[in-house]
PDB file of C-alpha atoms in Angstrom:
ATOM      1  CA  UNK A1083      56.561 -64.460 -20.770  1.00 40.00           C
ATOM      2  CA  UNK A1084      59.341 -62.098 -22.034  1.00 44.00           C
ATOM      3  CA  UNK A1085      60.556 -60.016 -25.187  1.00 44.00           C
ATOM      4  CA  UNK A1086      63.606 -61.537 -27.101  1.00 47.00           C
ATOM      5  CA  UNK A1087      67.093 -60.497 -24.647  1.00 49.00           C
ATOM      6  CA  UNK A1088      70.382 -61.236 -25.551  1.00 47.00           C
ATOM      7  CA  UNK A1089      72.077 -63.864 -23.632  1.00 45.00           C
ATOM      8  CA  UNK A1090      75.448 -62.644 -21.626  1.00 41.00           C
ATOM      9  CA  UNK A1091      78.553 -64.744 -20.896  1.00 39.00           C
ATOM     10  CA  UNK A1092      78.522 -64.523 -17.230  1.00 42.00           C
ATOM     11  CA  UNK A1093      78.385 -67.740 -15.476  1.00 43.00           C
ATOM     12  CA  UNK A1094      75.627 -66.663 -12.774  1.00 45.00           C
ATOM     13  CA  UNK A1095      73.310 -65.329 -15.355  1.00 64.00           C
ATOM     14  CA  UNK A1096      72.700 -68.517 -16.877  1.00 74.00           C
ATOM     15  CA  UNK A1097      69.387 -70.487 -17.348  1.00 83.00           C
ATOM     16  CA  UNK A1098      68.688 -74.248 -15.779  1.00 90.00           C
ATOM     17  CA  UNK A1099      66.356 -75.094 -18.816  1.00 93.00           C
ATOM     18  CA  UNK A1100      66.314 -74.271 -22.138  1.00 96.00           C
ATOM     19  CA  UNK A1101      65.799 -75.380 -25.743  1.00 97.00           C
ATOM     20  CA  UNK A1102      68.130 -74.343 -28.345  1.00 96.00           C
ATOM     21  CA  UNK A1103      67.370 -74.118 -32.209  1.00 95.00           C
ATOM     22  CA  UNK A1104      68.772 -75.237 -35.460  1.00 94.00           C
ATOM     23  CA  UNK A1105      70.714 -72.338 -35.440  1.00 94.00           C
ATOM     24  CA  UNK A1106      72.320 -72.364 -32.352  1.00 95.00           C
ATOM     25  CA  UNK A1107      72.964 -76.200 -32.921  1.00 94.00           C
ATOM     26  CA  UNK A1108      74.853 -75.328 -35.994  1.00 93.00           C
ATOM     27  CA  UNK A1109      76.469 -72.728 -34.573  1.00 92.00           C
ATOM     28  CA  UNK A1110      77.851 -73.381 -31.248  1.00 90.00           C
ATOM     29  CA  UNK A1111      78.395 -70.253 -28.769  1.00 90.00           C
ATOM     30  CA  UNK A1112      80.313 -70.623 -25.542  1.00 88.00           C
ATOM     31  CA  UNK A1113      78.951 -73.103 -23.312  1.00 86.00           C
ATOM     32  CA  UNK A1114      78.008 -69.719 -20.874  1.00 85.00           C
ATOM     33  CA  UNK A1115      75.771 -68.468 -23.338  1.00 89.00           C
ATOM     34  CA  UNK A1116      73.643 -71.152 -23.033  1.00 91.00           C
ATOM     35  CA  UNK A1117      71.321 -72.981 -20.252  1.00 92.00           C
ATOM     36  CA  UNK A1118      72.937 -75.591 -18.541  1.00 91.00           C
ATOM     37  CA  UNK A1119      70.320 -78.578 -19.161  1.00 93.00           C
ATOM     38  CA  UNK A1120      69.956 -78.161 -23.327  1.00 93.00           C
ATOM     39  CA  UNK A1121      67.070 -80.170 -25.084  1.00 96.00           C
ATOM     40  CA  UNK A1122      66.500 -80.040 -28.809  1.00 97.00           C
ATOM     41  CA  UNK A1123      62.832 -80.031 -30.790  1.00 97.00           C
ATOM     42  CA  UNK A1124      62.548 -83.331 -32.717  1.00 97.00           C
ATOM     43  CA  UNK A1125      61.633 -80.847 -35.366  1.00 96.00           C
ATOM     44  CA  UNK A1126      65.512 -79.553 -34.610  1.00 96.00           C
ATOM     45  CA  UNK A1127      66.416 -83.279 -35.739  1.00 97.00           C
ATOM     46  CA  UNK A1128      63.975 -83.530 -38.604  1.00 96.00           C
ATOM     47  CA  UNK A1129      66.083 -80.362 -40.336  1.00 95.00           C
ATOM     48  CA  UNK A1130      69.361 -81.605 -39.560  1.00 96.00           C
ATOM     49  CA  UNK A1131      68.464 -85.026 -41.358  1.00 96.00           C
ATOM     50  CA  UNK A1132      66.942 -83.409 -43.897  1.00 95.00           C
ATOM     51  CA  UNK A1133      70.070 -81.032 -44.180  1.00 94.00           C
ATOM     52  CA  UNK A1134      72.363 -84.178 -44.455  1.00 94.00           C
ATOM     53  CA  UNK A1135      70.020 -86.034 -47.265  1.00 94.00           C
ATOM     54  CA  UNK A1136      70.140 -81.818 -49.122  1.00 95.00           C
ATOM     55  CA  UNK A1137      74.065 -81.938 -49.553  1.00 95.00           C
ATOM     56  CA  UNK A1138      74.965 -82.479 -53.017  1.00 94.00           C
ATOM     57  CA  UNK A1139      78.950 -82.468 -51.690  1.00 95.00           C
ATOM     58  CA  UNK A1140      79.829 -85.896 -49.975  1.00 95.00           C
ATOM     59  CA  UNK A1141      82.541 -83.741 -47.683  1.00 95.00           C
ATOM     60  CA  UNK A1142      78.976 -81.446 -46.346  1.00 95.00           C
ATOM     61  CA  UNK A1143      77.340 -84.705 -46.335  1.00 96.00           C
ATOM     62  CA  UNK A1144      79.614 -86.398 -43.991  1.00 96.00           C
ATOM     63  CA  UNK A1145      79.705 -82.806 -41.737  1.00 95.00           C
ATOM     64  CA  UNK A1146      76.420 -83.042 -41.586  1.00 94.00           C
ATOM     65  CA  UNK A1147      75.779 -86.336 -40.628  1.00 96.00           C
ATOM     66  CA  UNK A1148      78.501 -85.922 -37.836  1.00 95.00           C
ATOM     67  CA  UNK A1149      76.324 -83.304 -36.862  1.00 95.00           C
ATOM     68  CA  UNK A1150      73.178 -85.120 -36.597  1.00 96.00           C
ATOM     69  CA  UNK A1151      74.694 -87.897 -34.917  1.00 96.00           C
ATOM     70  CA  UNK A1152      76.154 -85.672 -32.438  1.00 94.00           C
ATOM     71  CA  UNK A1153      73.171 -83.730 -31.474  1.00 95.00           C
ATOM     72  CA  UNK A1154      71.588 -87.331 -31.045  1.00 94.00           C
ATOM     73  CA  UNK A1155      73.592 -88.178 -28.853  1.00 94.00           C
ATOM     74  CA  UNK A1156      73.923 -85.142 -26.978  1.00 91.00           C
ATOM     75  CA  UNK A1157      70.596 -83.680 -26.589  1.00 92.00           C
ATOM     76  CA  UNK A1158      67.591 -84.595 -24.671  1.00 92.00           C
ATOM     77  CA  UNK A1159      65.137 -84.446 -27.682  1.00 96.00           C
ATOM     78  CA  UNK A1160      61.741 -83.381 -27.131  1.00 97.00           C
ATOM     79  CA  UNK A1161      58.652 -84.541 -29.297  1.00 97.00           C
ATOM     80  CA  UNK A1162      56.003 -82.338 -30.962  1.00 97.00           C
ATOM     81  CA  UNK A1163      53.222 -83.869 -28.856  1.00 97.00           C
ATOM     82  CA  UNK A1164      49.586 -82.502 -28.475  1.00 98.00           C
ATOM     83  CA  UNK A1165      50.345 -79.630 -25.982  1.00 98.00           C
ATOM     84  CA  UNK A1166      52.924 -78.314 -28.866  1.00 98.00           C
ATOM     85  CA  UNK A1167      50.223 -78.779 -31.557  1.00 97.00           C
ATOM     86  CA  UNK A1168      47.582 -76.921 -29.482  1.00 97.00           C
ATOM     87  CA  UNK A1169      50.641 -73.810 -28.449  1.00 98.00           C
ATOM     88  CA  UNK A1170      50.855 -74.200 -32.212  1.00 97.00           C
ATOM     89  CA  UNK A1171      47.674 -72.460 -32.633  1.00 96.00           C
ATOM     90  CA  UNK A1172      48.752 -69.605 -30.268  1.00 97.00           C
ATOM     91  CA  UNK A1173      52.166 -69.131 -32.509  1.00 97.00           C
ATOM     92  CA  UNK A1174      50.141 -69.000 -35.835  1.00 96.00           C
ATOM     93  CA  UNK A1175      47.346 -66.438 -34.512  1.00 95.00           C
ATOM     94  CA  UNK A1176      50.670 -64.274 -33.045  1.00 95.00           C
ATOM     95  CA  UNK A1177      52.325 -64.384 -36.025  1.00 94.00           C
ATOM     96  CA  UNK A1178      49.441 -63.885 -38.120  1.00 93.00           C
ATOM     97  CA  UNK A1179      47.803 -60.527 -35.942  1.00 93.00           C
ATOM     98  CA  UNK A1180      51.365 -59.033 -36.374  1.00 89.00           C
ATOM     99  CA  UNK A1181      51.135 -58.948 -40.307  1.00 87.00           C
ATOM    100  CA  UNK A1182      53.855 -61.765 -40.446  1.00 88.00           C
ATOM    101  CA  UNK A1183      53.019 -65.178 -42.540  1.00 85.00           C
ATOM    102  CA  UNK A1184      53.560 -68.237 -40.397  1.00 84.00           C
ATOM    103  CA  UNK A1185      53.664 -70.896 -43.291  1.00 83.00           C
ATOM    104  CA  UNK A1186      56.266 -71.231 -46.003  1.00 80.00           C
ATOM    105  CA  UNK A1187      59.893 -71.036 -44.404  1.00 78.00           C
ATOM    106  CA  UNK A1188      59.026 -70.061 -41.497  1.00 81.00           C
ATOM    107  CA  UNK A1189      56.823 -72.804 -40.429  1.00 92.00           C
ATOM    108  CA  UNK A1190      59.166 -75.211 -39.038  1.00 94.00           C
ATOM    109  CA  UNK A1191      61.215 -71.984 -36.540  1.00 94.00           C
ATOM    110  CA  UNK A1192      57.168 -71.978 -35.847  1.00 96.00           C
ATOM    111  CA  UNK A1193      57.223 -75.465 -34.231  1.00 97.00           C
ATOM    112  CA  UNK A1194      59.840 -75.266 -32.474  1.00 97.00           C
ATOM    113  CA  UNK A1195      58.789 -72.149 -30.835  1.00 97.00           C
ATOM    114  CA  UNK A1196      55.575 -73.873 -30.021  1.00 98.00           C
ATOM    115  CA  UNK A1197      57.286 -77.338 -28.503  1.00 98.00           C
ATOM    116  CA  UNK A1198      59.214 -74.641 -26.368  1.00 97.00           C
ATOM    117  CA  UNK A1199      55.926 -72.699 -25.494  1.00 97.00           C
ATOM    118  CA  UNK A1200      54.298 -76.103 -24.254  1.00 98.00           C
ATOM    119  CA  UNK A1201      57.298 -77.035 -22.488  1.00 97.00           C
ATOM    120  CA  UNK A1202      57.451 -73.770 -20.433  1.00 96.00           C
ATOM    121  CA  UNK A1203      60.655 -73.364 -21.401  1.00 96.00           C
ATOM    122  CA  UNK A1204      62.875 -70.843 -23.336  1.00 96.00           C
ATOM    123  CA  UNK A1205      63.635 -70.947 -26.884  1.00 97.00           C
ATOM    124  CA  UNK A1206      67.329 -69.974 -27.464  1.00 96.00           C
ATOM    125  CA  UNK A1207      68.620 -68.602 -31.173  1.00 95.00           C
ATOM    126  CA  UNK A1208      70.481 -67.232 -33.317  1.00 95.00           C
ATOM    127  CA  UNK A1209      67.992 -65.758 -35.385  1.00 94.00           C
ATOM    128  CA  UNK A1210      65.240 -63.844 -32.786  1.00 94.00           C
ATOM    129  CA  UNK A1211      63.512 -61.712 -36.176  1.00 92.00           C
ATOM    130  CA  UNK A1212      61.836 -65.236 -37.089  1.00 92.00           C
ATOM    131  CA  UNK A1213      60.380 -65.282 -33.661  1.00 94.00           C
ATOM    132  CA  UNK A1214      59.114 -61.794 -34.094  1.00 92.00           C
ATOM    133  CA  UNK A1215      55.649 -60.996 -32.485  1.00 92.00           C
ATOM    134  CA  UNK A1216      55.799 -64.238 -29.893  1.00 94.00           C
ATOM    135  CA  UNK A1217      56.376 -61.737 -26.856  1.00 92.00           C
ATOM    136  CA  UNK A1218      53.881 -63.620 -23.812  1.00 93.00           C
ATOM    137  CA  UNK A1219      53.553 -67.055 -25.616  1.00 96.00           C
ATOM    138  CA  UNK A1220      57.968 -68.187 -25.537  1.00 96.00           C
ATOM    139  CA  UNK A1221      60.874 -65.871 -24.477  1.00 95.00           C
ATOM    140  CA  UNK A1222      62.922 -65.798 -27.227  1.00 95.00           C
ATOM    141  CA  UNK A1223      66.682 -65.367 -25.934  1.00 94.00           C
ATOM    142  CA  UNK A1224      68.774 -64.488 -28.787  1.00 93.00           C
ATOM    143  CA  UNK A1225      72.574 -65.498 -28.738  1.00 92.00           C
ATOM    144  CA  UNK A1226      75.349 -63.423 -30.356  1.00 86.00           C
TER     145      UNK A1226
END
């Protein structure tokens, strides 16, 4: 596909599909930054309910869980099904040939790069470094 770009605020630029990341869920840009059908990773979910159940502050806690709830109800949410597990294999042998380690903290941004690799679609972030080395398996479109 593509290397990383960084997404513009200009109406006619803007993507049909896309699938943003944790960190653009957290982090909200301006609507134009973004695609205009958004779908989330279930992964996506699985680190926002773990991020709720991680706040030892009941004020974060209840943020949190607002924003779970939200992105439940907002986003189409997209399962890591077979055809992610077997891009999965492509993202780990990327990763790995550029001298980057894809396990640790990095393995779940990993994923979700894969579920957006199966799906054909682009993988919109915050954070395009931990998508280093993808270039021709997801384009990476970074927002500012």
């Amino acid at each position: 596909m593509a290397e990383t770009r960084r997404a513009r605020v200009f109406a006619a630029e803007r993507r049909e599909r896309g699938i943003v990341d944790t960190s653009v869920v957290v982090e909200p840009p301006p609507a134009q930054a973004l695609p205009r059908e958004m779908a989330v990773s279930a992964l996506t979910v699985a680190e926002l309910a773990a991020g709720t159940h991680a706040a030892a502050d009941p004020g974060e806690r209840s943020l949190r869980q607002d924003r779970l709830q939200r992105v439940e109800a907002t986003f189409d949410t997209i399962a890591f099904d077979v055809a992610a597990a077997r891009a999965y294999g492509r993202v780990f042998a990327a990763v790995s040939i550029s001298g980057r380690k894809p396990r640790g903290r990095r393995a779940l941004d990993l994923l979700i790069a894969a579920t957006a690799a199966a799906e054909g679609l682009p993988l919109y972030t915050r954070n395009p470094r931990d998508f280093a080395g993808l270039e021709g398996i997801v384009e990476v479109v970074e927002i500012l």
